């Protein structure tokens, strides 16, 4: 950290995410092309679910019409409440539990999924008022939700996820396929 | 020493001795409460008891005892208990003579070889107890002794009491069982004085727990008499001698072995110390850092402090607490951070001001990663003062800030004008696994900037305790609002952080 003083250009400074989190991915979620999710796992096992930068919502200058955490008639992620150190009362999520639905102004609708098993700690309510956060800072202020995996599953939950390298390989293959088809 | 016995005790003494009772248990049953009487060697007590029964000069008890005191060994041992040490020393320096005397005494009174039918040897062989305390080299001022005896001893005690009661029923007033000196009491009189005089002192209590067992008689606990003894602890008058005899021998049978000393646990009351520490290293956690049971850093603040402290107090362990804590990569400068330690089972408890100064010095020379000041012994109660003011107190920090966009000196100048900025801080993600999720309001009282270059400046902050400074700088996914990114309208990150002061006025500072 000491020698970062001399460098100072943005590329050389590890960001908060680089320093404390590991990036994990799910590509083409539920078989839908390019609906990639990113899970940032902190060294303390807490996970932040975000859109991967390749997600269709973040492409082609799309704008967001609405974000809905009411995932069914009976279940709203906004009603999630946790109390105490042990986070009692949080909704328990499985890999493919929907977190929210995002509708773009072009009427395309996307479902964002939990990607991992764990207890829901919070959802990002600020993106409801300011959806542009999601577009401008998808991996920080535009996060979707915070999930706490079970202690004993904190390692195994990422086994089904792609590492950053694996994900980047998929993305570059996609680009190749795209350029060939066009 | 004259035994405080009266003529009416004679049949009791007679009965007990012939039943195989040891001299000290005889004293107990005769309700002798003169502690010094118990501390004399048992051969002497026994001899006095026999003189009391058969002595020719019945009316000159004093004289006869005096005469016996002329024997050098007896006179020494019969002296007041504080001279126990003197006696031991004499034994050491004058081995031959003492041995010869002991052999002579044993020859006269053969009964001493028998294990007492009532106490199963607890009052006969107790010398190991003080040895255990001595080998651990405790320094202490007073002693709290707890004794654990085999439960079945109460059967023997009761059986023996019934045996005596039957004998003396007509001849003397009713012997009340409650007046008998409890075995534990007599044992404590014996042992406690020995240990205390060996090591001396008045203030810090040492707890000594002694445990005896006697497996051969454990089954006595299943007998009817045991149940009755437990049930009717103080109302034993109700059951008759005859019914007892059906269930248990009366007097108790002669045991073939003594109680076994299972163990002696010595525990000195905790000692509390306090001080302030500096941390000069950015790769040193405050407490050992374990992830999945594996150590992440080779040392920690508490370990660096504890090592010399534990050896000075010869303590078995410690509990470390402090007024807040800094992250592994944060330095604590200035006057340092108040901390306190509970020292568990210290074998040495009283260090004076000079000793503490030396201890502080030895901590400080042992590592250049930390430094300690104001090290002192405190009370358990005073430790609370460190925690109570924690939330209200202020802390000052210096942070090295990186900005994504290039900055000029004047771009950041406005920050110094911001006063009493209230933050809404959601529990930072980095501590959310162990703290409750909440939004906490914290106040940044004032800030000051020192421009370094186009992407760096130093930010000095004075904050309410409990403010998460790192999150204030990078925003923690927008979970701290407002944050420095908001204020500067660009991404900012924190590269280094120093705690400059922890404004807690405890513990009191010590003049160097």
XYZ file of C-alpha atoms in Angstrom:
694
model
C 0.000 0.000 0.000
C 2.912 2.314 0.729
C 4.181 2.334 -2.855
C 0.765 3.250 -4.225
C 1.728 6.813 -3.325
C 4.060 7.041 -6.263
C 1.810 5.404 -8.813
C -1.591 6.951 -8.330
C -3.129 6.228 -11.691
C -6.438 4.471 -11.391
C -5.303 1.224 -12.977
C -2.545 0.603 -10.468
C -4.546 1.138 -7.326
C -6.432 -1.930 -6.177
C -9.988 -0.882 -5.504
C -11.991 -1.688 -2.398
C -13.419 -4.676 -4.276
C -9.964 -5.859 -5.338
C -8.686 -5.609 -1.788
C -11.399 -7.327 0.171
C -13.613 -9.258 -2.242
C -13.360 -12.193 -4.614
C -15.387 -11.920 -7.830
C -17.540 -14.881 -8.838
C -19.903 -15.114 -11.790
C -22.860 -16.914 -13.250
C -23.193 -16.615 -17.023
C -26.374 -16.819 -19.111
C -28.520 -17.294 -16.041
C -31.458 -19.660 -16.511
C -30.251 -20.170 -20.065
C -30.937 -16.594 -21.039
C -28.076 -15.277 -23.147
C -25.759 -12.761 -21.510
C -27.821 -12.460 -18.347
C -24.644 -12.613 -16.306
C -24.555 -12.021 -12.562
C -21.616 -11.222 -10.358
C -21.187 -12.269 -6.725
C -18.626 -10.346 -4.690
C -17.576 -12.464 -1.753
C -15.878 -10.649 1.118
C -13.158 -12.455 3.064
C -15.659 -12.548 5.941
C -17.988 -14.708 3.692
C -20.595 -11.989 3.128
C -21.703 -11.811 -0.509
C -22.883 -8.836 -2.558
C -24.921 -9.697 -5.638
C -24.505 -7.324 -8.581
C -25.117 -7.296 -12.297
C -22.090 -8.342 -14.298
C -20.958 -5.572 -16.644
C -22.008 -7.776 -19.558
C -25.660 -7.926 -18.459
C -28.112 -6.771 -21.169
C -29.495 -4.034 -18.871
C -26.097 -2.351 -18.985
C -25.787 -2.511 -22.785
C -26.846 -0.292 -25.645
C -27.690 2.752 -23.545
C -30.710 1.126 -21.991
C -32.543 3.003 -19.272
C -34.470 1.541 -16.382
C -38.179 2.039 -16.046
C -38.757 0.214 -12.797
C -37.201 -2.114 -10.272
C -39.501 -4.420 -8.359
C -38.469 -6.318 -5.245
C -41.978 -7.797 -4.954
C -41.089 -11.120 -6.565
C -44.496 -12.731 -6.043
C -47.845 -11.886 -4.510
C -46.759 -13.231 -1.177
C -43.109 -12.272 -1.121
C -41.402 -8.940 -1.185
C -37.685 -8.670 -0.635
C -38.356 -5.228 0.810
C -40.087 -6.858 3.757
C -36.878 -8.680 4.675
C -35.766 -7.898 8.219
C -32.826 -9.302 10.117
C -32.154 -8.776 13.784
C -29.216 -9.342 16.052
C -25.739 -10.574 15.413
C -27.111 -13.879 14.183
C -29.316 -12.102 11.583
C -32.475 -13.857 12.679
C -35.521 -13.560 10.451
C -33.815 -13.032 7.121
C -35.405 -14.736 4.115
C -33.482 -17.844 3.134
C -32.465 -17.940 -0.497
C -31.475 -20.803 -2.765
C -29.298 -20.499 -5.889
C -32.126 -19.507 -8.204
C -34.285 -17.477 -5.852
C -35.370 -14.275 -7.626
C -34.260 -11.072 -5.932
C -35.995 -8.513 -8.097
C -37.358 -7.813 -11.579
C -36.008 -4.933 -13.578
C -38.010 -3.456 -16.441
C -36.249 -1.260 -18.937
C -37.883 1.607 -20.805
C -37.876 -0.587 -23.911
C -40.217 -2.926 -21.961
C -37.649 -5.689 -21.684
C -37.890 -7.378 -18.284
C -35.112 -9.160 -16.456
C -35.126 -11.214 -13.285
C -32.100 -10.954 -11.018
C -31.330 -14.099 -9.041
C -29.597 -14.797 -5.755
C -26.945 -17.051 -7.404
C -25.979 -18.525 -4.026
C -27.616 -20.123 -1.028
C -27.782 -17.938 2.048
C -29.702 -15.594 4.223
C -30.818 -12.315 2.711
C -29.455 -9.449 4.810
C -30.501 -6.429 2.789
C -31.551 -5.266 -0.635
C -30.412 -1.994 -2.141
C -33.344 0.347 -1.751
C -31.438 3.301 -3.124
C -31.674 1.951 -6.661
C -35.466 2.250 -6.375
C -35.209 6.042 -6.113
C -32.113 6.341 -8.266
C -32.085 3.564 -10.892
C -29.220 5.315 -12.654
C -26.935 4.049 -9.844
C -27.445 0.607 -11.270
C -26.346 1.742 -14.701
C -23.487 3.984 -13.630
C -21.991 1.982 -10.771
C -23.296 -1.570 -11.208
C -20.610 -3.181 -9.070
C -20.647 -0.755 -6.136
C -23.497 1.641 -5.354
C -25.746 -0.162 -7.800
C -25.548 -3.519 -5.999
C -28.717 -5.610 -5.778
C -28.534 -7.421 -2.454
C -26.335 -8.588 0.411
C -26.449 -12.283 1.319
C -24.872 -14.149 4.203
C -24.084 -17.765 3.309
C -24.176 -20.356 6.058
C -20.849 -20.559 7.818
C -20.349 -24.180 6.824
C -21.266 -23.423 3.215
C -19.154 -20.306 2.818
C -16.616 -22.219 0.718
C -18.929 -24.590 -1.148
C -21.413 -21.975 -2.367
C -18.916 -20.685 -4.903
C -18.160 -24.137 -6.315
C -20.924 -23.774 -8.913
C -19.832 -20.256 -9.815
C -17.312 -19.144 -12.406
C -14.061 -17.563 -11.392
C -13.190 -14.247 -12.942
C -10.838 -15.957 -15.388
C -13.410 -18.553 -16.430
C -16.004 -15.852 -16.882
C -13.691 -13.707 -18.981
C -13.001 -16.721 -21.213
C -16.713 -17.169 -21.760
C -17.130 -13.494 -22.545
C -14.308 -13.471 -25.073
C -15.645 -16.641 -26.755
C -18.992 -14.907 -26.960
C -17.372 -11.960 -28.686
C -15.677 -14.251 -31.173
C -18.963 -16.027 -31.911
C -20.713 -12.681 -32.248
C -18.182 -11.289 -34.699
C -18.295 -14.507 -36.727
C -22.060 -14.477 -36.971
C -22.265 -10.842 -37.941
C -0.804 -27.248 76.052
C -3.589 -28.528 78.143
C -6.504 -30.155 76.428
C -9.718 -28.352 77.249
C -11.432 -31.550 78.365
C -13.607 -32.161 81.381
C -14.142 -35.273 83.442
C -17.448 -35.943 81.760
C -15.572 -36.348 78.454
C -13.615 -39.319 79.780
C -16.041 -42.037 78.757
C -16.375 -40.439 75.334
C -12.643 -40.298 74.812
C -12.280 -43.842 76.027
C -15.006 -45.111 73.766
C -13.701 -43.293 70.683
C -10.103 -44.380 71.110
C -11.031 -47.986 71.536
C -13.283 -47.776 68.469
C -10.279 -46.769 66.383
C -10.829 -43.044 66.227
C -7.784 -40.827 65.589
C -6.724 -38.283 68.179
C -8.028 -35.312 66.239
C -11.410 -36.911 65.608
C -11.587 -37.471 69.376
C -11.081 -33.744 69.828
C -13.835 -33.096 67.306
C -16.277 -35.353 69.084
C -15.393 -33.667 72.362
C -16.290 -30.377 70.674
C -12.834 -28.907 71.159
C -12.737 -25.618 69.250
C -9.235 -24.545 70.161
C -7.565 -24.604 66.734
C -4.066 -24.838 68.155
C -4.961 -28.135 69.802
C -5.462 -29.716 66.382
C -2.221 -28.436 64.964
C -0.025 -30.324 67.362
C 1.471 -33.597 66.150
C -1.102 -36.299 66.567
C 1.197 -38.483 68.675
C 1.268 -35.684 71.208
C -2.455 -35.216 71.199
C -2.878 -38.936 71.623
C -0.407 -39.014 74.469
C -2.261 -36.191 76.205
C -5.537 -38.004 75.704
C -4.115 -41.128 77.294
C -2.695 -39.123 80.141
C -6.086 -37.531 80.520
C -7.648 -40.980 80.841
C -5.041 -42.794 82.908
C -2.743 -40.076 84.183
C -1.625 -40.725 87.787
C -1.647 -37.079 88.825
C -5.222 -36.417 87.896
C -5.237 -33.074 89.698
C -1.931 -31.871 88.318
C -2.585 -31.975 84.659
C -0.659 -28.775 84.060
C 2.391 -30.104 85.786
C 2.424 -33.334 83.880
C 2.093 -31.566 80.558
C 4.898 -29.217 81.536
C 7.058 -32.153 82.376
C 6.531 -33.646 79.008
C 7.365 -30.371 77.385
C 10.885 -30.793 78.605
C 11.441 -33.258 75.847
C 13.076 -31.080 73.179
C 11.098 -32.394 70.212
C 7.776 -32.188 71.961
C 8.363 -28.705 73.257
C 9.200 -27.442 69.823
C 6.294 -29.052 68.097
C 3.924 -28.071 70.855
C 4.725 -24.410 70.460
C 2.277 -22.091 68.764
C 1.509 -22.768 65.098
C 3.457 -19.852 63.590
C 6.617 -21.692 64.517
C 5.820 -24.464 62.064
C 8.391 -23.040 59.719
C 10.939 -23.015 62.487
C 10.102 -26.607 63.156
C 10.591 -27.601 59.543
C 13.890 -25.823 59.467
C 14.954 -27.604 62.592
C 14.013 -30.882 60.986
C 16.150 -30.090 58.020
C 19.152 -28.888 59.919
C 18.918 -31.525 62.560
C 17.699 -34.512 60.644
C 19.132 -37.262 62.776
C 17.750 -36.035 66.020
C 14.299 -35.431 64.647
C 14.140 -38.867 63.102
C 15.191 -40.546 66.301
C 12.575 -38.618 68.217
C 9.889 -39.483 65.695
C 10.809 -43.161 65.922
C 10.617 -42.979 69.677
C 7.202 -41.361 69.518
C 5.961 -43.998 67.084
C 7.181 -46.744 69.359
C 5.230 -45.402 72.296
C 2.004 -44.794 70.434
C 1.445 -47.573 67.960
C -2.144 -46.567 67.338
C -1.058 -43.814 65.004
C -0.399 -46.365 62.289
C -4.043 -47.238 62.106
C -6.295 -45.404 59.709
C -8.963 -43.535 61.618
C -12.392 -45.219 61.403
C -14.122 -41.854 61.137
C -12.025 -39.548 58.976
C -10.292 -42.315 56.998
C -6.974 -40.552 57.464
C -7.967 -37.091 56.338
C -6.824 -35.597 59.640
C -3.867 -37.949 59.858
C -1.962 -37.388 56.633
C -2.402 -33.887 55.375
C 1.141 -32.749 54.791
C 0.898 -32.973 50.968
C -1.498 -30.083 50.807
C 0.855 -27.256 51.635
C 3.509 -28.878 49.489
C 1.379 -28.370 46.377
C 0.974 -24.684 47.121
C 4.659 -24.317 47.732
C 5.830 -26.037 44.565
C 3.748 -23.626 42.499
C 5.477 -20.758 44.299
C 2.369 -18.698 44.791
C 2.676 -15.335 46.432
C -0.518 -14.557 48.215
C -1.906 -12.798 51.208
C -4.765 -14.891 52.404
C -6.188 -18.276 51.713
C -9.609 -19.571 50.913
C -9.556 -23.307 51.324
C -12.259 -25.587 50.023
C -12.267 -29.259 50.825
C -14.110 -31.983 49.023
C -14.489 -35.182 51.020
C -15.956 -38.554 50.081
C -19.678 -38.304 50.746
C -19.741 -41.610 52.597
C -17.669 -40.177 55.446
C -20.908 -38.874 56.922
C -22.030 -42.479 57.469
C -18.977 -43.242 59.543
C -19.345 -40.044 61.442
C -22.951 -40.774 62.220
C -22.321 -44.366 63.128
C -19.565 -43.305 65.484
C -21.747 -40.648 67.038
C -24.461 -43.209 67.729
C -21.847 -45.501 69.209
C -20.733 -42.812 71.644
C -24.215 -41.607 72.361
C -25.300 -45.035 73.445
C -22.431 -45.235 75.884
C -22.806 -41.853 77.501
C -26.556 -41.565 77.438
C -26.936 -42.038 81.171
C -23.686 -40.578 82.337
C -23.612 -37.153 80.669
C -25.908 -34.657 79.050
C -26.936 -35.573 75.574
C -24.104 -35.263 73.108
C -25.568 -33.124 70.362
C -24.322 -34.044 66.937
C -24.336 -30.452 65.845
C -21.719 -29.625 68.454
C -19.185 -31.959 66.922
C -16.515 -30.008 65.105
C -17.076 -30.751 61.390
C -14.316 -32.728 59.760
C -13.811 -30.094 57.078
C -13.464 -27.418 59.692
C -10.819 -29.358 61.573
C -8.986 -30.091 58.328
C -8.938 -26.403 57.414
C -7.601 -25.454 60.834
C -4.810 -27.902 60.299
C -3.832 -27.079 56.761
C -4.689 -23.444 56.395
C -2.441 -22.318 59.176
C 0.405 -24.357 57.777
C 0.181 -22.854 54.311
C -0.425 -19.317 55.486
C 2.480 -19.286 57.858
C 4.702 -20.807 55.238
C 4.010 -18.020 52.800
C 2.592 -15.193 54.858
C 0.553 -12.152 53.902
C -2.837 -10.460 54.180
C -4.484 -9.131 50.987
C -4.822 -11.171 47.817
C -6.752 -14.368 48.320
C -5.559 -17.680 46.989
C -8.235 -20.295 46.558
C -7.043 -23.795 47.285
C -9.383 -26.680 46.546
C -8.458 -30.059 48.016
C -10.229 -33.207 46.981
C -10.132 -36.564 48.733
C -11.599 -39.867 47.681
C -11.839 -43.318 49.203
C -12.943 -45.859 46.642
C -13.076 -48.916 48.961
C -15.966 -47.367 50.905
C -17.783 -45.687 48.018
C -20.519 -48.315 48.243
C -21.439 -46.940 51.682
C -23.323 -44.283 49.755
C -25.845 -46.940 48.798
C -26.568 -48.037 52.348
C -29.736 -47.161 54.171
C -27.894 -45.178 56.814
C -26.415 -42.878 54.185
C -29.836 -42.070 52.809
C -31.070 -41.386 56.322
C -28.082 -39.231 57.158
C -28.621 -37.143 54.081
C -32.377 -36.912 54.578
C -32.363 -36.124 58.290
C -29.153 -34.216 58.456
C -29.999 -32.441 61.672
C -32.747 -34.609 63.070
C -30.888 -37.830 63.638
C -32.299 -38.273 67.097
C -35.329 -39.891 65.582
C -33.756 -43.141 64.576
C -32.643 -45.654 67.002
C -29.345 -47.301 67.528
C -30.758 -50.735 66.901
C -32.088 -49.853 63.483
C -28.711 -48.453 62.533
C -26.937 -51.616 63.532
C -29.036 -53.554 61.124
C -27.802 -51.428 58.232
C -24.277 -50.442 59.174
C -21.669 -51.513 61.674
C -21.528 -49.442 64.801
C -18.867 -48.326 65.516
C -17.595 -48.195 61.940
C -15.230 -50.936 60.820
C -11.495 -50.485 60.693
C -10.522 -49.349 57.158
C -7.472 -50.830 55.512
C -6.476 -47.695 53.669
C -6.611 -43.934 53.985
C -8.381 -41.454 51.787
C -6.492 -40.644 48.621
C -5.709 -37.056 47.810
C -7.226 -36.704 44.337
C -5.841 -33.327 43.643
C -5.133 -29.858 44.867
C -6.237 -26.952 42.702
C -4.724 -23.599 43.457
C -6.319 -20.537 41.956
C -5.325 -16.990 42.717
C -7.866 -14.250 42.198
C -7.401 -12.330 38.940
C -5.238 -9.255 38.843
C -6.191 -6.426 36.488
C -3.760 -4.137 34.743
C -4.300 -1.244 32.366
C -2.307 1.067 30.157
C -2.178 2.586 26.674
C -0.585 1.101 23.620
C 0.780 2.435 20.350
C 0.810 0.263 17.259
C 3.422 1.261 14.714
C 2.953 -1.583 12.264
C 0.465 -1.975 9.387
C 0.605 -5.738 9.412
C -0.195 -6.395 13.051
C -3.683 -7.340 14.234
C -4.845 -6.404 17.708
C -5.741 -9.966 18.582
C -4.583 -13.222 16.952
C -6.133 -13.380 13.512
C -7.448 -16.817 12.674
C -9.191 -17.832 9.484
C -10.464 -21.425 9.389
C -8.295 -22.124 12.394
C -5.209 -20.940 10.570
C -3.137 -18.023 11.704
C -2.929 -15.080 9.339
C -0.294 -12.906 10.993
C 2.591 -14.045 13.098
C 1.839 -11.855 16.074
C -0.667 -9.442 17.582
C -0.767 -6.447 19.874
C -2.228 -8.417 22.761
C 0.337 -11.179 22.454
C 3.252 -8.762 22.334
C 1.971 -7.100 25.491
C 0.890 -10.304 27.201
C 4.120 -12.271 26.952
C 6.176 -10.134 29.357
C 3.121 -9.461 31.547
C 2.308 -13.144 31.981
C 5.851 -13.944 32.943
C 6.051 -11.055 35.430
C 2.818 -12.062 37.153
C 3.389 -15.754 36.472
C -0.232 -15.915 35.335
C -1.837 -18.810 33.478
C -3.770 -16.722 30.986
C -5.350 -13.379 30.246
C -8.342 -11.563 28.828
C -7.520 -8.503 26.797
C -9.882 -5.608 26.240
C -9.445 -2.132 24.886
C -11.245 1.086 24.159
C -12.201 0.165 20.600
C -9.768 -1.465 18.238
C -7.934 -0.584 15.083
C -7.737 -2.692 11.944
C -4.711 -4.781 11.182
C -3.415 -2.158 8.705
C -4.057 0.872 10.908
C -1.428 2.416 13.163
C -2.254 3.909 16.559
C -0.016 6.872 17.298
C -0.088 9.725 19.806
C -0.825 8.786 23.399
C -2.118 5.418 22.316
C -5.230 3.396 22.966
C -6.392 2.501 26.492
C -6.376 -1.210 27.212
C -6.866 -3.468 30.182
C -6.023 -7.065 30.910
C -7.390 -9.566 33.345
C -4.572 -11.843 34.445
C -5.813 -15.302 35.296
C -4.424 -17.221 38.225
C -1.387 -14.999 38.807
C 1.169 -16.728 41.009
C 2.580 -13.327 41.785
C 0.054 -10.603 42.416
C 1.679 -7.583 43.922
C 4.022 -5.595 41.766
C 4.933 -2.143 43.033
C 5.221 1.013 40.954
C 8.852 0.291 40.241
C 8.119 -3.287 39.171
C 5.392 -2.070 36.828
C 7.747 0.470 35.316
C 10.241 -2.287 34.699
C 7.574 -4.505 33.183
C 6.525 -1.687 30.852
C 10.138 -1.249 29.864
C 10.546 -4.926 29.116
C 7.438 -4.864 26.892
C 8.820 -1.862 25.049
C 12.255 -3.320 24.400
C 10.737 -6.642 23.291
C 9.236 -5.231 20.080
C 9.400 -2.092 17.975
C 5.936 -2.763 16.569
C 4.205 -1.566 19.714
C 4.841 0.648 22.701
C 3.092 0.755 26.058
C 2.676 3.587 28.529
C 0.783 4.256 31.766
C 0.994 0.585 32.726
C -0.551 0.060 36.161
C -2.495 -2.323 38.353
C -6.192 -1.402 38.518
C -9.304 -2.756 40.169
C -11.858 -4.894 38.387
C -14.403 -2.101 38.845
C -12.146 0.570 37.342
C -11.928 -1.449 34.134
C -15.554 -0.571 33.438
C -14.616 3.077 33.032
C -12.750 2.262 29.867
C -15.867 0.860 28.208
C -18.523 3.193 29.566
C -17.379 6.355 27.830
C -16.624 4.578 24.584
C -19.459 5.955 22.483
C -19.276 9.583 23.595
C -15.549 9.987 23.284
C -13.882 11.436 20.223
C -11.082 10.026 18.155
C -8.769 11.742 15.740
C -7.387 10.154 12.619
C -5.157 10.874 9.674
C -6.073 9.153 6.422
C -4.161 9.005 3.147
C -6.747 9.550 0.420
C -6.584 8.601 -3.246
C -8.828 10.333 -5.737
C -9.779 8.877 -9.092
C -9.785 12.266 -10.808
C -6.824 14.628 -10.556
C -7.238 17.286 -7.889
C -5.756 20.675 -7.113
C -5.162 22.007 -3.636
C -8.142 24.357 -3.884
C -10.492 21.515 -4.945
C -10.298 19.975 -1.502
C -9.985 23.113 0.615
C -13.739 23.336 1.251
C -13.619 20.125 3.297
C -11.996 21.990 6.194
C -15.110 24.132 6.468
C -17.420 21.188 7.080
C -18.287 20.879 10.770
C -20.437 18.406 12.700
C -21.298 16.318 9.674
C -23.779 13.603 10.606
C -23.333 10.309 8.773
C -25.814 7.493 8.377
C -23.669 4.406 8.519
C -25.084 1.005 7.785
C -23.058 -1.646 9.544
C -20.025 -1.946 7.256
C -19.927 -5.075 5.100
C -16.524 -5.920 6.520
C -17.937 -6.352 10.038
C -21.492 -7.339 9.128
C -20.781 -11.022 9.745
C -20.313 -10.376 13.451
C -22.418 -7.279 14.136
C -26.115 -6.631 13.866
C -27.343 -4.835 10.758
C -28.327 -1.295 11.664
C -28.042 2.250 10.478
C -26.011 4.243 13.019
C -25.687 7.989 13.085
C -22.162 9.146 13.696
C -20.743 12.657 13.705
C -17.601 13.839 11.980
C -16.825 16.872 14.136
C -14.212 18.429 11.908
C -11.866 17.713 9.033
C -8.688 19.165 7.649
C -6.839 18.452 4.401
C -3.177 18.429 3.466
C -2.667 18.290 -0.299
C 0.018 15.868 -1.492
C -0.270 15.465 -5.265
C -2.815 15.304 -8.064
C -4.300 12.065 -6.739
C -3.476 12.127 -3.019
C -4.083 14.147 0.086
C -4.014 13.648 3.819
C -7.357 13.956 5.534
C -7.382 14.662 9.256
C -10.650 13.840 11.010
C -12.041 14.310 14.452
C -14.959 11.931 14.853
C -17.347 10.543 17.360
C -16.116 7.173 18.590
C -17.639 4.356 16.586
C -17.369 6.145 13.254
C -16.097 3.841 10.540
C -13.576 6.067 8.810
C -12.678 3.725 5.956
C -16.328 3.452 4.987
C -16.750 7.203 5.225
C -13.991 7.544 2.636
C -14.946 4.886 0.063
C -18.671 4.821 0.837
C -19.024 1.038 1.352
C -21.231 0.447 -1.710
C -23.072 3.638 -0.883
C -24.002 2.284 2.520
C -22.409 5.205 4.392
C -24.089 8.491 3.484
C -22.816 11.052 2.930
C -19.298 9.862 2.186
C -16.152 11.478 0.880
C -16.955 10.402 -2.677
C -20.222 12.341 -2.411
C -18.468 15.399 -0.992
C -15.776 15.455 -3.682
C -18.097 14.148 -6.434
C -15.592 11.515 -7.480
C -14.416 8.076 -6.423
C -12.087 8.216 -3.455
C -10.323 5.477 -1.608
C -8.356 5.216 1.598
C -4.793 3.969 1.315
C -3.544 4.382 4.874
C -5.094 5.215 8.203
C -3.572 6.269 11.507
C -5.352 6.765 14.803
C -3.871 9.950 16.215
C -5.682 9.936 19.544
C -8.289 8.025 21.509
C -9.720 10.632 23.841
C -10.489 8.468 26.874
C -9.120 9.760 30.189
C -8.634 6.311 31.681
C -6.343 4.861 32.875
C -4.732 7.832 34.626
C -1.469 8.852 33.038
C 1.750 8.104 34.842
C 4.626 10.568 34.953
C 7.594 9.071 33.159
